[in-house]
CSV table of C-alpha atoms in Angstrom, one decimal:
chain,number,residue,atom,x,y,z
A,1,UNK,CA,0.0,0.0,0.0
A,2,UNK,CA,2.5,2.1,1.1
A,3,UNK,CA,4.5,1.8,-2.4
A,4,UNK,CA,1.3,2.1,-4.2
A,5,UNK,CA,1.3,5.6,-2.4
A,6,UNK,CA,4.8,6.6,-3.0
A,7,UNK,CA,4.5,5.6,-7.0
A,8,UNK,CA,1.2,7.7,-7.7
A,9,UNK,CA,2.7,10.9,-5.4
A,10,UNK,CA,6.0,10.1,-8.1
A,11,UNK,CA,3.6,9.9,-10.9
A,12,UNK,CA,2.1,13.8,-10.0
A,13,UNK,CA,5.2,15.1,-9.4
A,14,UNK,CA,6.6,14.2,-12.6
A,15,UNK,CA,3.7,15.9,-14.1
A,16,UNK,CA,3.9,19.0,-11.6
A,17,UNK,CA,7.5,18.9,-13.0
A,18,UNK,CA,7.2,18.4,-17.1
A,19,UNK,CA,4.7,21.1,-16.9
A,20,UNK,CA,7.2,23.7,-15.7
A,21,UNK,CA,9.8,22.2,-18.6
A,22,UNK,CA,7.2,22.8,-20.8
A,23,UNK,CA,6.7,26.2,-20.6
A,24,UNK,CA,10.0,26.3,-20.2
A,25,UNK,CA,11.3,24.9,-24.2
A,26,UNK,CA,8.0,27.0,-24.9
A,27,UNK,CA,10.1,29.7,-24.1
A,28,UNK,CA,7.0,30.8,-22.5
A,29,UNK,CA,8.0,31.9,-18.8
A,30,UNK,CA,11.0,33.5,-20.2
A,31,UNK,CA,9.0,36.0,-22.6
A,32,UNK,CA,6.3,36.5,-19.6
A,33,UNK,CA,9.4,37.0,-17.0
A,34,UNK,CA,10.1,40.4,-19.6
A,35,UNK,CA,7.1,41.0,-20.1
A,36,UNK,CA,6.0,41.4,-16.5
A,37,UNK,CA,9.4,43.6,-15.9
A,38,UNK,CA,7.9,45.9,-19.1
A,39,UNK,CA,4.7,46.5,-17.7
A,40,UNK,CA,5.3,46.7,-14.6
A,41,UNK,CA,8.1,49.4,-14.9
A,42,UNK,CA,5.1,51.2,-17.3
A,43,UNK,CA,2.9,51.0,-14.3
A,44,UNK,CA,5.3,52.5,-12.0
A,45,UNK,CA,6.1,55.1,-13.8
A,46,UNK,CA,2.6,56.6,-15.2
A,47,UNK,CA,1.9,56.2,-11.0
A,48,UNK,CA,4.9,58.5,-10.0
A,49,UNK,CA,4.2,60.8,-12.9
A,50,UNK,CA,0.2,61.3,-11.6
A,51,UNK,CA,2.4,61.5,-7.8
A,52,UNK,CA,4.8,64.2,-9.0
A,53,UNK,CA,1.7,65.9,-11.2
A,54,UNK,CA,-0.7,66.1,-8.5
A,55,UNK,CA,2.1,67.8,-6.1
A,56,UNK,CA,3.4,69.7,-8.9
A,57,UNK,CA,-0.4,71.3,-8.9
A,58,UNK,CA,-0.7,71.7,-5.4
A,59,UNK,CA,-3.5,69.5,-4.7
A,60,UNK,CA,-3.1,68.2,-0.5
A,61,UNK,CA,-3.3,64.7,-1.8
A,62,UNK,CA,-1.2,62.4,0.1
A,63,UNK,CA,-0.7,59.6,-3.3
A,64,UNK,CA,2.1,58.1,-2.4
A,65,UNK,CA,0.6,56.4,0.5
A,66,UNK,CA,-2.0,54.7,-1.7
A,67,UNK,CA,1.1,53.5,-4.6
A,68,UNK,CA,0.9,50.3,-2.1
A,69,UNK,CA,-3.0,49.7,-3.9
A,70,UNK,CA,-2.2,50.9,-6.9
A,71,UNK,CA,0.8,47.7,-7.2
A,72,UNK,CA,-1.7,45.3,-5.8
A,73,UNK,CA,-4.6,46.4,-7.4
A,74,UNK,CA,-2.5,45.8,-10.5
A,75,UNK,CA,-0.2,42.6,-9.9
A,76,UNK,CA,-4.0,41.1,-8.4
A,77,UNK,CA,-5.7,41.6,-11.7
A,78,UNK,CA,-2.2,40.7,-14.0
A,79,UNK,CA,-2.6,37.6,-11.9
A,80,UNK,CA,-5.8,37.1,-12.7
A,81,UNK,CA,-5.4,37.2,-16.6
A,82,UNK,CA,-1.8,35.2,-16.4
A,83,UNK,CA,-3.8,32.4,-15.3
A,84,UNK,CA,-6.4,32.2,-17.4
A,85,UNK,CA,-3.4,32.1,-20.5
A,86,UNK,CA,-1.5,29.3,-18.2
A,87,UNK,CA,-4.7,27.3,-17.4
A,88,UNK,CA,-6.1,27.2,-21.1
A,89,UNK,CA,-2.8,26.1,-22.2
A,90,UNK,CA,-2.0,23.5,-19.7
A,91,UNK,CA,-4.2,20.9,-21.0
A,92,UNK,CA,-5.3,22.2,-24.5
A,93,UNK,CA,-1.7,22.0,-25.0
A,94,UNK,CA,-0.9,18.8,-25.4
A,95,UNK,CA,-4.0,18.0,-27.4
A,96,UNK,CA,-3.0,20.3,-30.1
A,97,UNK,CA,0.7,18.9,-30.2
A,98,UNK,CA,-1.1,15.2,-30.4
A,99,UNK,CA,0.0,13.8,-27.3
A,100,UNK,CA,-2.3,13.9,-25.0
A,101,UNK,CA,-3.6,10.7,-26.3
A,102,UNK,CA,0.2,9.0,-25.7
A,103,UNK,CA,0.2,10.4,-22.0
A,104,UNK,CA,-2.8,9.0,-20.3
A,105,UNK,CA,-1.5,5.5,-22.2
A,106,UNK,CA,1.2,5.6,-19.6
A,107,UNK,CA,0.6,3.9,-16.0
A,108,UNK,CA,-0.8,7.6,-14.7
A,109,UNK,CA,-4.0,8.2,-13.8
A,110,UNK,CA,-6.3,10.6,-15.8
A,111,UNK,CA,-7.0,12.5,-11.9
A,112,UNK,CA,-3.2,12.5,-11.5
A,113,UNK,CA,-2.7,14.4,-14.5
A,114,UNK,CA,-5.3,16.9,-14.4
A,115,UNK,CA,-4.1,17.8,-10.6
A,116,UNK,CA,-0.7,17.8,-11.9
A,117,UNK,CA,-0.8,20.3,-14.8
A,118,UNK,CA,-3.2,22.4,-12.8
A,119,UNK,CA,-0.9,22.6,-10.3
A,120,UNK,CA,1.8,22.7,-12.3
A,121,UNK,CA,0.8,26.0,-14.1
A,122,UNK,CA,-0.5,27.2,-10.5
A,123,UNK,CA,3.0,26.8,-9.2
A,124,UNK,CA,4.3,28.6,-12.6
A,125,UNK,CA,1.8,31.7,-12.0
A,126,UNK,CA,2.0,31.5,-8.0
A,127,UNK,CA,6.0,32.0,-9.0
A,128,UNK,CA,5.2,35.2,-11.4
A,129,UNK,CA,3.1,36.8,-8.3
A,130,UNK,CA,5.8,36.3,-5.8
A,131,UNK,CA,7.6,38.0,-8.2
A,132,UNK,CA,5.8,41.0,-9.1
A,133,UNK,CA,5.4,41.5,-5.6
A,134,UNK,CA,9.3,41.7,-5.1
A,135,UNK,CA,9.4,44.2,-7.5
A,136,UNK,CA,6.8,46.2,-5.8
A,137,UNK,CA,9.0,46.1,-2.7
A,138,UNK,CA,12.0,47.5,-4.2
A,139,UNK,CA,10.0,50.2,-6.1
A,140,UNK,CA,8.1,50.9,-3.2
A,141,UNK,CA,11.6,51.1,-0.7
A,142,UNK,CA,12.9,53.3,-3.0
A,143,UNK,CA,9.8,55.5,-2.8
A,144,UNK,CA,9.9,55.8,0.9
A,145,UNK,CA,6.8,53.8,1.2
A,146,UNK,CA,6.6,50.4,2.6
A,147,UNK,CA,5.0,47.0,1.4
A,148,UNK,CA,3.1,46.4,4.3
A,149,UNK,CA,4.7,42.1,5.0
A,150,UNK,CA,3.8,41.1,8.5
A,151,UNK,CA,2.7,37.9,9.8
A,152,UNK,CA,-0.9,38.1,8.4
A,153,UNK,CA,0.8,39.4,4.6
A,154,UNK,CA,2.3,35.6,4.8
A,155,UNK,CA,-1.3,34.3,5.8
A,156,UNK,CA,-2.5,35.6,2.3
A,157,UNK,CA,-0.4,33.7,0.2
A,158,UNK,CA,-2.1,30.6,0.5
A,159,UNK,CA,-5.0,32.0,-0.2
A,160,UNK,CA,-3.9,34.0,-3.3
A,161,UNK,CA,-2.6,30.2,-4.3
A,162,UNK,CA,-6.2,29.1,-4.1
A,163,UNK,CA,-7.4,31.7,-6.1
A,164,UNK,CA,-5.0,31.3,-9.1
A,165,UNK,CA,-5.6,27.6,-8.6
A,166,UNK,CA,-9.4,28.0,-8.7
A,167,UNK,CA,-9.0,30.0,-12.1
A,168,UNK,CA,-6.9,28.2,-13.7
A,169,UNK,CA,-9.1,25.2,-13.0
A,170,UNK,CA,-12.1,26.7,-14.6
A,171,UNK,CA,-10.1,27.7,-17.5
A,172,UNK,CA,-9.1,23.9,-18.1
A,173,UNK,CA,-12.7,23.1,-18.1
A,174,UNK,CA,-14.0,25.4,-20.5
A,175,UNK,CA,-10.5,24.7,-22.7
A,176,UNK,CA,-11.8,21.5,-23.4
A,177,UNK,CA,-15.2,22.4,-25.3
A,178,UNK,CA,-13.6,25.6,-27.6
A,179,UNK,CA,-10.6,26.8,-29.2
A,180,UNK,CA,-8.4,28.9,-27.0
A,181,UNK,CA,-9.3,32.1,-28.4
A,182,UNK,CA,-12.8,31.5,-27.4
A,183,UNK,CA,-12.1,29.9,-24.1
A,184,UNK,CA,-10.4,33.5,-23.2
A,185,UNK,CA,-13.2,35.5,-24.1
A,186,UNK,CA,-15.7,32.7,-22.0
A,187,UNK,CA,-13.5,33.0,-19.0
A,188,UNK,CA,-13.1,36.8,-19.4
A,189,UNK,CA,-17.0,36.6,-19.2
A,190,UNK,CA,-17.1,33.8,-16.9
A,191,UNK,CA,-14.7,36.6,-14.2
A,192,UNK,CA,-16.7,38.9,-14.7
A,193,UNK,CA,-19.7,37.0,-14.2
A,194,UNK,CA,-18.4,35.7,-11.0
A,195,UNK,CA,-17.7,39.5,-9.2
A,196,UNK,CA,-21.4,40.5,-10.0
A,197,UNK,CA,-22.9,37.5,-8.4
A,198,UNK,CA,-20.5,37.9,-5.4
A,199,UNK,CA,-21.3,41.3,-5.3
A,200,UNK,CA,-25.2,40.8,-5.5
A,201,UNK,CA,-25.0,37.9,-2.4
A,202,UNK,CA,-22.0,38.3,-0.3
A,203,UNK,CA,-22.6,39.2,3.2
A,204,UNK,CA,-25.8,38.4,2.7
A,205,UNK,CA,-28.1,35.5,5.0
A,206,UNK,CA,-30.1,32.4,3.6
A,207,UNK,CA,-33.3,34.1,3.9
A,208,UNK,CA,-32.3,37.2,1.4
A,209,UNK,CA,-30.4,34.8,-1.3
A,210,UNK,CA,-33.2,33.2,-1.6
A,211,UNK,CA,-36.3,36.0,-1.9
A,212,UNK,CA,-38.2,36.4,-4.4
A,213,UNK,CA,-36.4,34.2,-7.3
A,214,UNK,CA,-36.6,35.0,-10.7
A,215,UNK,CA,-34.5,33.5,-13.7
A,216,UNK,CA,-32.4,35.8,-13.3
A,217,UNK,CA,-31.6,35.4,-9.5
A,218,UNK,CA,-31.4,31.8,-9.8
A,219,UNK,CA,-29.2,31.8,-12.7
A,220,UNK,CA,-27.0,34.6,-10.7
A,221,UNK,CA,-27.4,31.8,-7.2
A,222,UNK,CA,-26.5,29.0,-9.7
A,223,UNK,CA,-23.5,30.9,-9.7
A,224,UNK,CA,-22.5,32.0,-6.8
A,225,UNK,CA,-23.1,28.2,-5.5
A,226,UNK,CA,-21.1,26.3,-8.1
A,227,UNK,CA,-17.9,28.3,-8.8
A,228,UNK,CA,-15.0,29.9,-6.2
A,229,UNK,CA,-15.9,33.7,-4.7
A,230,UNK,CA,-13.3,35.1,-6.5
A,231,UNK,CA,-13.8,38.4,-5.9
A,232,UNK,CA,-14.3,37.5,-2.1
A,233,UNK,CA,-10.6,35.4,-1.7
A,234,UNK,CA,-9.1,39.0,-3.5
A,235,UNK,CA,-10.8,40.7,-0.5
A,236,UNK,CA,-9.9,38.4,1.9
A,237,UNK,CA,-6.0,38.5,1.3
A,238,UNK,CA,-6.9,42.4,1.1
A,239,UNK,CA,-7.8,42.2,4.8
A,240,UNK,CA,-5.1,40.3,5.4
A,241,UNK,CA,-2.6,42.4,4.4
A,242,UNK,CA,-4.1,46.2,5.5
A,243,UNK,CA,-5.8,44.7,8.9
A,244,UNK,CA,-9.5,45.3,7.1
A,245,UNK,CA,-12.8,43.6,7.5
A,246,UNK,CA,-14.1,44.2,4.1
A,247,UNK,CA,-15.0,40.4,4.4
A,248,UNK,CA,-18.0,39.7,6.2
A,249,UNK,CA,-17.9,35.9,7.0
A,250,UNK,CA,-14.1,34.8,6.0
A,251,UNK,CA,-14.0,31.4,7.0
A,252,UNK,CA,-17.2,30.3,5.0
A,253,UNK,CA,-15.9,32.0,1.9
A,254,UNK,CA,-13.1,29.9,2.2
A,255,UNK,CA,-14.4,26.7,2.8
A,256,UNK,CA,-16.5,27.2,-0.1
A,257,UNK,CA,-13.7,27.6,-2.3
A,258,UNK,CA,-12.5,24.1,-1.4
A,259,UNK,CA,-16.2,23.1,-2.0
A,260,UNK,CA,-16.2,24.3,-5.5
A,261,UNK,CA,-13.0,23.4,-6.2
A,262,UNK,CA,-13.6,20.0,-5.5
A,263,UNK,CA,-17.0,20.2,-7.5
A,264,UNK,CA,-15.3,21.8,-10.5
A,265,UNK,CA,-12.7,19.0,-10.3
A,266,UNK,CA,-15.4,16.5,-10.3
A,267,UNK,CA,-17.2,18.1,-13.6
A,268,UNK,CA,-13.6,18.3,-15.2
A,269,UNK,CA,-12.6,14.6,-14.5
A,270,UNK,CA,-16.2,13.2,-16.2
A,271,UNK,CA,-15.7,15.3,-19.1
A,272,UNK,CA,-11.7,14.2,-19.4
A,273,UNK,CA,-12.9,10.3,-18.6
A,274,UNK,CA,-15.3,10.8,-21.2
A,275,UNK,CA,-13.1,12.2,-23.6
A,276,UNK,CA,-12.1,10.8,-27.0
A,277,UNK,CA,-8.1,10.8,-27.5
């Protein structure tokens, strides 16, 4: 039994592992390591110009304080879009090269892959956030303003690991019905999608959710049941990390991001099961 453990843990890291190399002779996480040190050196900049404008004019606007948002605010949605591209790509991949076919031949089960490229390109993303966080620190430092890491800052990163997780989960999912261009735009809507709903029922008890249905509502409920609070996990590392309570019941929130999670892996594993290679 034991071995039987010890070979299937081998068998997902392996996978964890060739998905990194993959991206890797894509050339992938080298043009996206660039490409997060462009843009984010074109988001620091355009902030310290509106800084030095808005002094320059006078106005008793204290904006340097609030560059700290701004960086989040901006590596949080950068995030957010890095792994939609990672978790179309992780699966959909391999089908278009023809070998996805040839992989689950191999003694590895079809759950074991699944978990191991999503975690794979979760690991890949997770990396890229660390990242842009660094460099947030060091712009910030050389700002004289401070990137607020404490105890509870180290707290959030687990979380922010569900949430890219959770994302690029769904994207794998919708991947698998569409081409990639249109699984984008679906999970672009799909986002979106997910804030309104959280923002219609979040905070709010049984008894409101649930007055006076209509399609809408239910389609809205449907929702908010079945996929991760998105929105909400952002809010919660939030209060985290500036000692907030924009959150009203954290610890539900969470627990029903491993719900979903678990649900959405469920949906994905029939459909991949059922899939013809």
């Amino acid at each position: 039994m034991q071995q039987l453990k010890a070979r299937k843990m081998s068998n997902l890291s392996l996978i964890v592992k060739d998905t990194v190399r993959k991206e890797i002779r894509n050339r992938a996480l080298i043009i996206i390591f660039f490409l997060n040190i462009i843009i984010f050196s074109i988001v620091t900049a355009g902030v310290d110009f509106v800084i030095t404008m808005v002094g320059n004019e006078g106005v008793p606007l204290d904006l340097n304080s609030q560059k700290v948002h701004v960086f989040l605010f901006f590596i949080n949605k950068w995030v957010g879009l890095l792994a939609i591209l990672f978790g179309i790509g992780c699966v959909k991949s391999d089908e278009d090269d023809g070998i996805l076919g040839q992989i689950v031949s191999l003694p590895i089960m079809r759950s074991h892959y699944l978990v191991g490229r999503i975690l794979g390109a979760s690991i890949i993303v997770f990396c890229f956030y660390i990242l842009l966080l660094a460099f947030a620190a060091i712009s910030l430092l050389i700002g004289d303003s401070t990137l607020p890491i404490n105890f509870a800052f180290f707290l959030s990163l687990p979380i922010k690991f569900l949430y890219i997780f959770s994302i690029i989960l769904t994207s794998v999912i919708i991947s698998f019905f569409t081409s990639k261009v249109i699984s984008f735009v679906l999970m672009m809507v799909t986002i979106v999608s997910i804030d309104i709903s959280g923002a219609m029922n979040a905070g709010k008890n049984i008894s409101e959710i649930f007055d006076q249905l209509t399609i809408f509502k239910s389609f809205n409920l449907l929702i908010y049941g079945a996929l991760p609070h998105l929105g909400q996990l952002d809010k919660l590392i939030g209060d985290l990390i500036f000692k907030t309570s924009d959150v009203v019941y954290p610890w539900f929130e969470l627990g029903h991001s491993f719900v979903s999670i678990g649900f959405l892996f469920g949906v994905l594993l029939f459909v991949f099961k059922r899939k013809e290679l």
